[in-house]
Short mmCIF file of C-alpha atoms and ligand atoms in Angstrom, two decimals:
data_model
loop_
_atom_site.label_atom_id
_atom_site.label_comp_id
_atom_site.label_asym_id
_atom_site.label_seq_id
_atom_site.Cartn_x
_atom_site.Cartn_y
_atom_site.Cartn_z
CA MET A 1 87.12 71.13 105.55
CA SER A 2 84.18 70.23 103.37
CA ASN A 3 85.90 70.63 100.00
CA ASN A 4 88.52 67.83 100.42
CA VAL A 5 91.39 70.27 100.10
CA THR A 6 94.71 69.32 101.68
CA MET A 7 97.90 71.39 101.80
CA GLU A 8 99.55 68.83 99.49
CA LYS A 9 96.84 69.28 96.86
CA LEU A 10 96.90 73.07 97.15
CA THR A 11 100.69 73.46 96.97
CA ALA A 12 100.82 71.08 93.98
CA LEU A 13 98.13 73.06 92.14
CA ALA A 14 99.76 76.36 93.12
CA LYS A 15 103.06 75.24 91.64
CA SER A 16 101.75 73.55 88.49
CA ARG A 17 99.47 76.44 87.55
CA GLY A 18 101.87 79.27 88.41
CA PHE A 19 100.33 80.69 91.58
CA VAL A 20 103.17 80.08 94.07
CA TYR A 21 106.56 78.42 93.51
CA PRO A 22 109.21 77.31 96.02
CA GLY A 23 111.79 80.15 96.22
CA SER A 24 115.27 79.77 94.66
CA GLU A 25 114.31 76.31 93.40
CA ILE A 26 117.21 75.87 90.98
CA TYR A 27 119.57 76.00 94.00
CA GLY A 28 117.58 73.45 95.93
CA GLY A 29 115.24 76.09 97.34
CA LEU A 30 115.43 78.02 100.59
CA ALA A 31 113.32 76.62 103.40
CA ASN A 32 110.02 78.46 103.76
CA SER A 33 110.66 80.95 101.00
CA TRP A 34 108.04 81.25 98.27
CA ASP A 35 107.70 83.19 95.02
CA TYR A 36 104.41 84.31 93.51
CA GLY A 37 104.18 83.19 89.86
CA PRO A 38 102.26 84.89 87.02
CA LEU A 39 98.80 83.92 88.31
CA GLY A 40 99.65 84.28 92.00
CA VAL A 41 100.85 87.80 91.50
CA GLU A 42 97.56 88.72 89.78
CA LEU A 43 95.51 87.14 92.57
CA LYS A 44 97.57 88.92 95.23
CA ARG A 45 97.30 92.27 93.41
CA ASN A 46 93.54 91.87 93.03
CA ILE A 47 93.24 91.25 96.78
CA VAL A 48 95.48 94.17 97.71
CA GLU A 49 93.82 96.59 95.29
CA ALA A 50 90.34 95.61 96.50
CA TRP A 51 91.47 96.11 100.10
CA TRP A 52 92.93 99.56 99.38
CA LYS A 53 89.81 100.65 97.54
CA ARG A 54 87.48 99.32 100.23
CA PHE A 55 89.34 100.58 103.29
CA VAL A 56 91.18 103.65 101.99
CA THR A 57 90.11 105.40 98.79
CA SER A 58 86.38 104.84 99.14
CA ARG A 59 86.33 106.26 102.69
CA LYS A 60 86.56 109.86 103.81
CA ASP A 61 88.06 108.91 107.19
CA MET A 62 91.16 107.09 105.90
CA VAL A 63 94.47 108.03 104.27
CA GLY A 64 97.43 105.91 103.21
CA ILE A 65 101.18 106.17 103.60
CA ASP A 66 104.17 104.16 102.40
CA ALA A 67 106.94 104.39 105.01
CA ALA A 68 110.52 103.13 104.79
CA ILE A 69 111.19 99.51 105.77
CA ILE A 70 114.32 100.45 107.71
CA MET A 71 113.48 103.03 110.35
CA ASN A 72 115.58 104.76 112.98
CA PRO A 73 116.34 101.96 115.52
CA LYS A 74 115.09 104.25 118.30
CA VAL A 75 111.60 103.61 116.90
CA TRP A 76 111.86 99.93 117.86
CA ASP A 77 113.16 100.73 121.34
CA ALA A 78 110.27 103.12 121.96
CA SER A 79 107.68 100.67 120.61
CA GLY A 80 109.01 97.91 122.86
CA HIS A 81 109.97 95.63 119.96
CA THR A 82 113.66 95.30 120.82
CA SER A 83 112.75 94.11 124.31
CA GLU A 84 109.27 92.56 124.09
CA PHE A 85 108.83 91.23 120.56
CA THR A 86 109.84 87.71 121.44
CA ASP A 87 108.71 84.11 121.22
CA PRO A 88 109.63 81.52 123.87
CA LEU A 89 112.22 79.11 122.47
CA VAL A 90 113.51 75.69 123.57
CA GLU A 91 116.27 73.63 121.99
CA CYS A 92 116.71 69.86 121.84
CA LYS A 93 120.03 69.15 123.61
CA LYS A 94 120.71 66.18 121.30
CA CYS A 95 120.07 67.51 117.78
CA HIS A 96 119.90 71.26 118.54
CA THR A 97 116.61 71.72 116.69
CA ARG A 98 114.76 74.74 118.03
CA PHE A 99 111.03 74.83 118.79
CA ARG A 100 108.56 77.42 120.00
CA ALA A 101 107.93 76.46 123.61
CA ASP A 102 104.26 77.47 123.35
CA GLN A 103 103.72 75.12 120.39
CA ILE A 104 105.11 71.85 121.83
CA ASP A 105 104.85 69.82 125.00
CA ILE A 106 108.35 70.30 126.45
CA ALA A 107 108.02 67.14 128.54
CA SER A 108 107.71 65.15 125.31
CA THR A 109 109.79 63.70 122.48
CA CYS A 110 111.78 65.77 119.98
CA THR A 111 109.97 65.49 116.65
CA ASN A 112 113.31 65.75 114.81
CA CYS A 113 115.53 63.13 116.51
CA GLY A 114 113.17 61.32 118.90
CA ALA A 115 115.14 62.23 122.07
CA LYS A 116 112.92 62.14 125.17
CA ASP A 117 112.78 64.92 127.74
CA GLU A 118 115.90 66.59 126.37
CA PHE A 119 114.73 70.18 125.93
CA THR A 120 116.58 73.18 127.35
CA GLN A 121 114.84 75.71 129.60
CA SER A 122 112.61 78.09 127.65
CA LYS A 123 114.19 81.46 126.84
CA ASN A 124 112.88 84.47 124.96
CA PHE A 125 114.06 84.87 121.39
CA ASN A 126 113.72 88.28 119.71
CA LEU A 127 112.03 88.16 116.31
CA MET A 128 113.39 91.41 114.88
CA PHE A 129 115.66 91.01 111.83
CA LYS A 130 118.90 92.79 112.61
CA THR A 131 121.10 94.33 109.95
CA PHE A 132 123.91 96.91 109.73
CA LEU A 133 123.81 100.18 107.86
CA GLY A 134 126.90 101.10 105.84
CA SER A 135 130.31 99.53 105.89
CA THR A 136 130.86 99.00 109.62
CA GLU A 137 129.26 96.18 111.56
CA ASP A 138 129.20 97.45 115.12
CA ASP A 139 126.58 98.54 117.66
CA SER A 140 126.44 102.06 116.25
CA SER A 141 125.32 100.81 112.82
CA VAL A 142 122.66 98.33 113.94
CA ALA A 143 119.26 98.70 112.26
CA TYR A 144 116.19 96.49 111.89
CA LEU A 145 113.95 95.42 109.04
CA ARG A 146 110.49 96.40 110.25
CA GLY A 147 108.67 93.70 112.20
CA GLU A 148 105.29 95.38 111.75
CA LEU A 149 103.88 98.17 109.59
CA ALA A 150 102.25 99.99 112.46
CA GLN A 151 105.26 102.03 113.61
CA GLY A 152 105.36 103.90 110.29
CA MET A 153 101.82 105.12 110.93
CA PHE A 154 102.63 106.11 114.52
CA VAL A 155 105.83 108.06 113.87
CA ASP A 156 104.24 109.86 110.89
CA PHE A 157 101.05 110.64 112.83
CA PRO A 158 101.76 114.37 113.47
CA LEU A 159 102.76 114.96 109.82
CA VAL A 160 99.72 113.13 108.51
CA VAL A 161 97.40 115.17 110.74
CA GLN A 162 99.09 118.37 109.61
CA THR A 163 99.10 117.59 105.89
CA SER A 164 95.79 115.72 105.48
CA ARG A 165 93.85 117.79 108.04
CA LYS A 166 91.87 114.69 109.04
CA ARG A 167 89.96 114.80 112.27
CA VAL A 168 89.62 112.03 114.84
CA PRO A 169 88.18 109.48 114.27
CA PHE A 170 90.30 108.67 111.23
CA GLY A 171 92.77 106.03 110.11
CA ILE A 172 96.19 105.71 108.46
CA ALA A 173 96.66 102.63 106.28
CA GLN A 174 99.70 100.97 104.83
CA ILE A 175 100.60 97.92 102.73
CA GLY A 176 104.06 96.38 102.60
CA LYS A 177 106.60 93.77 103.60
CA CYS A 178 107.45 92.84 107.16
CA PHE A 179 110.22 90.63 108.46
CA ARG A 180 110.34 88.34 111.49
CA ASN A 181 112.99 85.82 112.38
CA GLU A 182 110.35 83.14 113.08
CA ILE A 183 111.55 80.08 115.01
CA THR A 184 109.17 77.72 113.27
CA PRO A 185 108.05 79.00 109.88
CA GLY A 186 106.04 76.56 107.77
CA ASN A 187 102.72 75.43 106.32
CA PHE A 188 103.37 76.90 102.87
CA ILE A 189 102.78 80.69 102.86
CA PHE A 190 101.09 80.63 106.29
CA ARG A 191 104.20 81.48 108.31
CA THR A 192 107.30 82.84 106.60
CA ARG A 193 110.15 85.11 107.65
CA GLU A 194 109.29 87.83 105.15
CA PHE A 195 105.61 88.42 104.54
CA ASN A 196 103.17 90.98 103.20
CA LEU A 197 100.81 92.87 105.41
CA MET A 198 97.99 95.39 105.05
CA GLU A 199 96.81 97.19 108.15
CA PHE A 200 95.57 100.46 109.51
CA GLU A 201 95.71 102.37 112.75
CA TYR A 202 92.36 103.94 113.49
CA PHE A 203 92.70 106.90 115.87
CA VAL A 204 89.74 107.49 118.17
CA ASN A 205 88.70 109.46 121.20
CA PRO A 206 89.45 107.12 124.17
CA SER A 207 85.79 107.22 125.22
CA GLU A 208 84.77 105.60 121.93
CA TRP A 209 87.23 102.72 121.61
CA GLU A 210 84.69 99.93 122.25
CA LYS A 211 82.29 101.18 119.60
CA TRP A 212 85.06 101.33 117.00
CA PHE A 213 86.47 97.95 117.98
CA GLU A 214 83.09 96.32 117.24
CA TYR A 215 82.66 98.33 114.06
CA TRP A 216 86.03 97.24 112.61
CA LEU A 217 85.60 93.65 113.68
CA ASN A 218 82.37 93.55 111.67
CA GLU A 219 84.08 95.17 108.68
CA MET A 220 86.81 92.51 108.84
CA LYS A 221 84.17 89.77 108.78
CA SER A 222 82.47 91.24 105.73
CA TRP A 223 85.87 91.54 103.99
CA LEU A 224 86.35 87.81 104.56
CA LEU A 225 83.02 87.08 102.90
CA PHE A 226 84.21 89.18 99.95
CA LEU A 227 87.26 86.90 99.67
CA GLY A 228 84.88 83.94 99.34
CA VAL A 229 85.51 82.65 102.88
CA LYS A 230 82.34 81.12 104.30
CA GLU A 231 81.05 81.93 107.76
CA ASP A 232 81.62 78.41 109.06
CA GLN A 233 85.28 78.48 107.99
CA PHE A 234 86.41 81.02 110.58
CA VAL A 235 85.94 81.74 114.28
CA LEU A 236 86.64 84.71 116.55
CA THR A 237 88.93 84.07 119.51
CA GLU A 238 89.29 86.51 122.39
CA ILE A 239 92.96 86.52 123.41
CA PRO A 240 93.21 86.34 127.20
CA ASP A 241 95.36 88.47 129.54
CA GLY A 242 98.98 87.39 129.48
CA GLU A 243 98.81 86.09 125.88
CA ARG A 244 98.31 89.37 124.05
CA ALA A 245 101.09 91.38 122.37
CA HIS A 246 102.78 93.78 124.80
CA TYR A 247 100.93 96.81 123.38
CA SER A 248 97.37 95.47 123.42
CA LYS A 249 94.60 95.83 125.98
CA ARG A 250 92.14 93.76 123.95
CA THR A 251 92.80 91.45 120.99
CA VAL A 252 90.44 89.30 118.97
CA ASP A 253 92.00 86.90 116.49
CA ILE A 254 90.05 85.77 113.47
CA GLU A 255 91.05 82.13 113.12
CA TYR A 256 90.54 79.98 110.04
CA HIS A 257 90.02 76.22 109.84
CA TYR A 258 93.16 75.45 107.80
CA PRO A 259 93.82 71.82 106.78
CA PHE A 260 96.58 71.90 109.47
CA GLY A 261 94.26 73.15 112.22
CA GLN A 262 92.47 76.24 113.51
CA LYS A 263 94.98 79.09 113.50
CA GLU A 264 95.22 82.86 113.22
CA LEU A 265 94.28 84.52 109.99
CA TYR A 266 93.85 88.16 111.04
CA GLY A 267 93.73 90.11 114.29
CA ILE A 268 92.26 93.28 115.71
CA ALA A 269 93.89 94.99 118.69
CA TYR A 270 93.08 97.89 120.98
CA ARG A 271 96.54 99.48 121.27
CA THR A 272 95.32 102.29 123.54
CA ASP A 273 97.73 105.29 123.46
CA PHE A 274 100.66 102.93 124.06
CA ASP A 275 102.61 103.74 120.89
CA LEU A 276 101.99 107.48 120.53
CA LYS A 277 102.67 108.01 124.23
CA ASN A 278 105.97 106.12 124.08
CA HIS A 279 107.08 107.94 120.95
CA MET A 280 106.19 111.26 122.58
CA GLU A 281 108.28 110.37 125.64
CA LYS A 282 111.27 109.00 123.71
CA SER A 283 111.40 111.52 120.84
CA GLY A 284 110.38 114.60 122.85
CA LYS A 285 107.97 115.51 120.03
CA ASP A 286 104.35 116.39 120.75
CA MET A 287 102.23 113.50 119.45
CA ARG A 288 98.96 114.88 120.79
CA TYR A 289 95.96 115.74 118.67
CA MET A 290 94.11 119.00 119.13
CA ASP A 291 90.35 118.68 118.99
CA PRO A 292 89.24 121.71 116.91
CA MET A 293 85.80 121.69 118.58
CA ASN A 294 87.10 122.54 122.07
CA ASN A 295 90.87 123.07 121.56
CA GLU A 296 91.53 120.18 123.95
CA LYS A 297 94.82 118.33 123.33
CA TYR A 298 94.99 114.58 123.93
CA ILE A 299 96.71 111.44 122.69
CA PRO A 300 94.18 109.48 120.62
CA HIS A 301 93.66 105.78 121.26
CA VAL A 302 94.12 103.25 118.50
CA ILE A 303 92.13 100.34 117.07
CA GLU A 304 94.28 98.26 114.76
CA PRO A 305 92.77 95.80 112.28
CA THR A 306 95.57 93.82 110.62
CA PHE A 307 95.35 91.58 107.55
CA GLY A 308 98.19 89.26 106.46
CA ILE A 309 98.29 89.32 102.65
CA ASP A 310 99.85 85.89 102.23
CA ARG A 311 97.29 84.40 104.60
CA SER A 312 94.59 86.22 102.60
CA VAL A 313 95.87 84.54 99.42
CA LEU A 314 96.04 81.19 101.23
CA VAL A 315 92.46 81.28 102.59
CA THR A 316 91.11 82.61 99.29
CA LEU A 317 92.64 79.62 97.51
CA LEU A 318 91.62 77.13 100.21
CA SER A 319 88.03 78.42 100.28
CA ALA A 320 87.76 78.42 96.48
CA TYR A 321 89.26 74.96 95.94
CA THR A 322 86.55 72.50 94.92
CA GLU A 323 86.60 68.93 93.61
CA GLU A 324 83.41 67.82 91.95
CA GLU A 325 81.95 65.43 89.40
CA ALA A 326 81.26 67.31 86.16
CA PRO A 327 80.15 66.52 82.59
CA THR A 328 82.96 66.18 80.04
CA ALA A 329 82.81 67.48 76.47
CA GLU A 330 81.52 63.99 75.48
CA GLU A 331 77.71 63.65 75.56
CA GLY A 332 76.50 61.93 78.77
CA GLU A 333 79.97 61.41 80.32
CA THR A 334 81.32 62.84 83.56
CA ASP A 335 84.66 62.95 85.34
CA SER A 336 86.01 64.70 88.40
CA ARG A 337 87.21 68.26 88.01
CA ILE A 338 89.15 70.66 90.21
CA VAL A 339 87.72 74.16 90.06
CA LEU A 340 88.78 77.28 91.90
CA LYS A 341 85.49 79.03 92.62
CA LEU A 342 87.20 82.36 93.17
CA PRO A 343 85.11 85.51 93.47
CA LYS A 344 85.09 86.99 89.96
CA ALA A 345 86.75 90.20 91.12
CA LEU A 346 89.77 88.23 92.36
CA ALA A 347 90.24 85.74 89.51
CA PRO A 348 93.62 86.24 87.72
CA PHE A 349 91.94 85.91 84.31
CA LYS A 350 88.34 86.99 83.91
CA ILE A 351 87.89 85.54 80.42
CA ALA A 352 89.60 82.84 78.33
CA ILE A 353 89.25 82.90 74.56
CA LEU A 354 89.36 79.38 73.14
CA PRO A 355 89.20 78.90 69.36
CA LEU A 356 87.90 75.37 68.79
CA SER A 357 90.92 74.49 66.64
CA LYS A 358 94.16 76.10 65.50
CA LYS A 359 92.73 76.73 62.02
CA PRO A 360 93.71 80.25 60.80
CA GLU A 361 90.09 81.19 59.99
CA LEU A 362 89.13 80.65 63.64
CA ASN A 363 92.14 82.60 64.91
CA ALA A 364 91.19 85.42 62.58
CA VAL A 365 87.93 85.74 64.51
CA ALA A 366 89.21 84.86 68.00
CA GLU A 367 92.26 87.12 68.20
CA PRO A 368 90.45 90.41 67.58
CA ILE A 369 87.89 89.40 70.22
CA ALA A 370 90.73 88.83 72.72
CA GLU A 371 92.36 92.14 71.79
CA LYS A 372 89.15 94.07 72.26
CA LEU A 373 88.23 92.49 75.61
CA ARG A 374 91.80 92.86 76.92
CA ALA A 375 91.33 96.62 76.95
CA ARG A 376 88.93 96.16 79.91
CA TRP A 377 89.59 92.74 81.45
CA SER A 378 92.46 90.29 81.91
CA VAL A 379 92.11 87.77 79.10
CA ASP A 380 93.84 84.45 78.45
CA TYR A 381 94.12 82.98 74.96
CA ASP A 382 94.53 79.24 74.58
CA GLU A 383 94.41 77.19 71.39
CA THR A 384 96.30 74.06 72.46
CA GLN A 385 94.82 70.61 73.26
CA SER A 386 91.19 69.51 73.22
CA ILE A 387 88.46 71.95 74.25
CA GLY A 388 87.60 69.69 77.23
CA LYS A 389 91.17 69.89 78.56
CA ARG A 390 91.25 73.63 78.05
CA TYR A 391 88.01 74.06 80.01
CA ARG A 392 89.51 72.01 82.85
CA ARG A 393 92.69 74.11 82.82
CA GLN A 394 90.68 77.33 83.08
CA ASP A 395 88.56 75.78 85.86
CA GLU A 396 91.73 75.02 87.83
CA ILE A 397 92.89 78.63 87.66
CA GLY A 398 89.44 80.02 88.44
CA THR A 399 88.63 81.81 85.15
CA PRO A 400 84.92 82.73 85.43
CA TYR A 401 84.14 82.64 81.69
CA CYS A 402 85.43 80.76 78.64
CA VAL A 403 84.53 82.01 75.17
CA THR A 404 84.60 79.36 72.46
CA VAL A 405 84.95 80.40 68.84
CA ASP A 406 83.74 77.57 66.57
CA PHE A 407 83.08 77.09 62.87
CA ASP A 408 79.48 78.33 63.22
CA SER A 409 80.98 81.62 64.47
CA LEU A 410 82.18 82.27 60.92
CA ASN A 411 78.54 82.40 59.75
CA ASP A 412 76.42 83.48 62.72
CA HIS A 413 79.02 85.96 64.14
CA ALA A 414 78.29 84.54 67.59
CA VAL A 415 80.34 82.65 70.20
CA THR A 416 79.60 80.37 73.16
CA ILE A 417 80.22 81.63 76.69
CA ARG A 418 80.67 78.92 79.34
CA ASP A 419 80.17 79.72 83.02
CA ARG A 420 82.88 78.23 85.29
CA ASP A 421 80.61 77.24 88.19
CA SER A 422 77.35 76.17 86.53
CA MET A 423 79.06 75.09 83.28
CA LYS A 424 75.97 76.46 81.48
CA GLN A 425 76.58 77.80 77.99
CA VAL A 426 74.99 80.71 76.20
CA ARG A 427 75.37 81.84 72.60
CA ILE A 428 76.12 85.59 72.26
CA LYS A 429 76.72 87.77 69.21
CA ILE A 430 80.36 88.89 69.00
CA ASP A 431 79.22 92.52 68.80
CA GLU A 432 77.41 92.14 72.13
CA LEU A 433 80.26 90.53 74.07
CA GLU A 434 81.58 93.67 75.70
CA GLN A 435 78.14 94.66 76.90
CA TRP A 436 77.49 91.11 78.19
CA PHE A 437 80.73 91.01 80.18
CA GLY A 438 80.14 94.54 81.44
CA ALA A 439 76.93 93.26 83.00
CA ASN A 440 78.35 89.97 84.28
CA LEU A 441 81.85 90.79 85.52
N1 GAP B 501 100.71 95.42 113.78
C1 GAP B 501 100.13 94.27 114.35
C2 GAP B 501 100.73 93.03 113.91
O1 GAP B 501 101.71 93.01 113.19
P1 GAP B 501 100.50 90.43 114.20
O2 GAP B 501 99.35 89.61 114.72
O3 GAP B 501 101.83 90.20 114.81
O4 GAP B 501 100.05 91.93 114.36
C3 GAP B 501 99.60 90.69 111.79
O5 GAP B 501 100.61 90.22 112.65
C4 GAP B 501 99.17 89.67 110.76
O6 GAP B 501 100.30 89.33 109.96
C5 GAP B 501 98.67 88.34 111.32
O7 GAP B 501 97.32 88.41 111.69
C6 GAP B 501 98.91 87.43 110.14
O8 GAP B 501 97.87 87.57 109.19
C7 GAP B 501 100.18 88.00 109.52
N2 GAP B 501 101.43 87.31 109.94
C8 GAP B 501 102.05 87.42 111.14
N3 GAP B 501 103.19 86.71 111.14
C9 GAP B 501 103.30 86.14 109.93
C10 GAP B 501 104.27 85.28 109.31
N4 GAP B 501 105.38 84.92 109.95
N5 GAP B 501 104.06 84.89 108.03
C11 GAP B 501 102.95 85.29 107.35
N6 GAP B 501 102.02 86.10 107.88
C12 GAP B 501 102.18 86.52 109.15
#
C-alpha cells in the first residue's frame, strides 16, 4: 500500500473516532464481532444508500425486495446449501484449534501451539447457521439463518415478475444481513460470522449471459472508483474450475490489496438456471418466464454481482487513509496529519462549524449557521480545544469542509471555509454559504 496504512492504525482510528468498536467490549468482547459507532453507521448508510440509488432506483430494469432472514429450510436443500456450502476443515490433534485446510499448509506447524505435522484429515464443515423454531429442539424444528441473500430473490421470482411486470433482462436487488459459521473469521471487519451484503440477481436470456457478465463487471469497477478505490488497488481474478461455488459456471473475484494480502472484495458469478431450476423441481411451482414477444416459456439465466458491505466500508477507509506532512495553524510550521480523503458523498459529516473560541458572541453567529446548514447536510459543531486540533480531528474523520467563525465575522458577516484535502481557505459571506455548499458538495 502506498499510503502507509496498516490494520493496527486503521482499527485504532476506527475505535478512537467512533467508526467501528469491538463488540460487547464491557464483557471482554466477543471474538470477531464489531459494532458500528456514530460515524461508522453514517459511512455505512451513505455507501448503502448510494448503492441502492445507483443500482436500483435510478434504473428501469431493477427492483428491490426485502425477504425474511429465516426461510423455509427446504429452500436451503434445493439451493444446495445444506450439502455443498462447506469449507474444508482440519484440526490440530494437540490443541484442537481448527483451520481452513485451503488456507494453511497441512504438512506444517500449528500456528497456535507449535505442534508439527499433527493435523487431522481434512473434512467438510457446513457454514450454515442452524437454529430451532419454537419451543422444541428437534429435527422437525430446524431452520437456518440465511447464508446468502440470493435465495430470497430466487424464491420470490414468480411473484416479482407478476407484480412488477418487468421483462427479461431485469434484476432483483436486496440488502441485508447474512450469517456464516466461518472457521477462521478475522482481519477486523473483513471476515465475520454475521455480515452485511448487497447483491442482485440479473435475469437474462441464456444466449446473452456473456454480454451481461461483462457489462456488470464493468459497472462493479466503476462503483469501486466511486468509493475512492484506485485502479491499482484491486485486481480481477478468474476463479478456475473446481474452486467456484457449487452453483457457478463462471466467477470473477474482484480482489483488493489489503494490508494483510490480496484477497476477495466482491465477486460476480454466472449462476446459469441452477437456482430457479432446482426450486422448480423441489417446490413443484413453475419458475419459468414467459417471453411476451413470442409466448415462449423458459427459465432465465442469472448473472449475480455481489458486494460485501463491511468489506466496502473497509476498503473505503483503507483507500481514504492518508498520512502527510501539513502546515499547522502556526505560520511556517508543519507536522504530520492523518486525513481520511473520503469521497464527499460518503463522508459522515460534510461540514464542521468551528467558532474560533467559546465566546458567546461567536456562538451567537455560529449556531444559527449550523442550524441552517443542517437542514440539507450533516453538520458537526465543535468549539473545544485549539482550532489547529479541531482541524486535525475533522481531517481524521474525513469532513470535507470546516467553517471557522472568527471575530471579524461579527463585522464582515463572512466566515472562512477550509478545504480538507488542499487545506486552502476562502472567505465567504454567511448569506452565500448555502449556495456555496450547494455547488461544492
Ligand atoms: N450470493 C453470492 C454470495 O454470497 P459470496 O462470495 O459467498 O457470494 C458475497 O459472498 C460477498 O460477501 C463477498 O464477495 C464478500 O464481499 C462478502 N463476504 C463473504 N463472506 C464474508 C464474511 N464472512 N464476512 C464479511 N463479508 C463476507
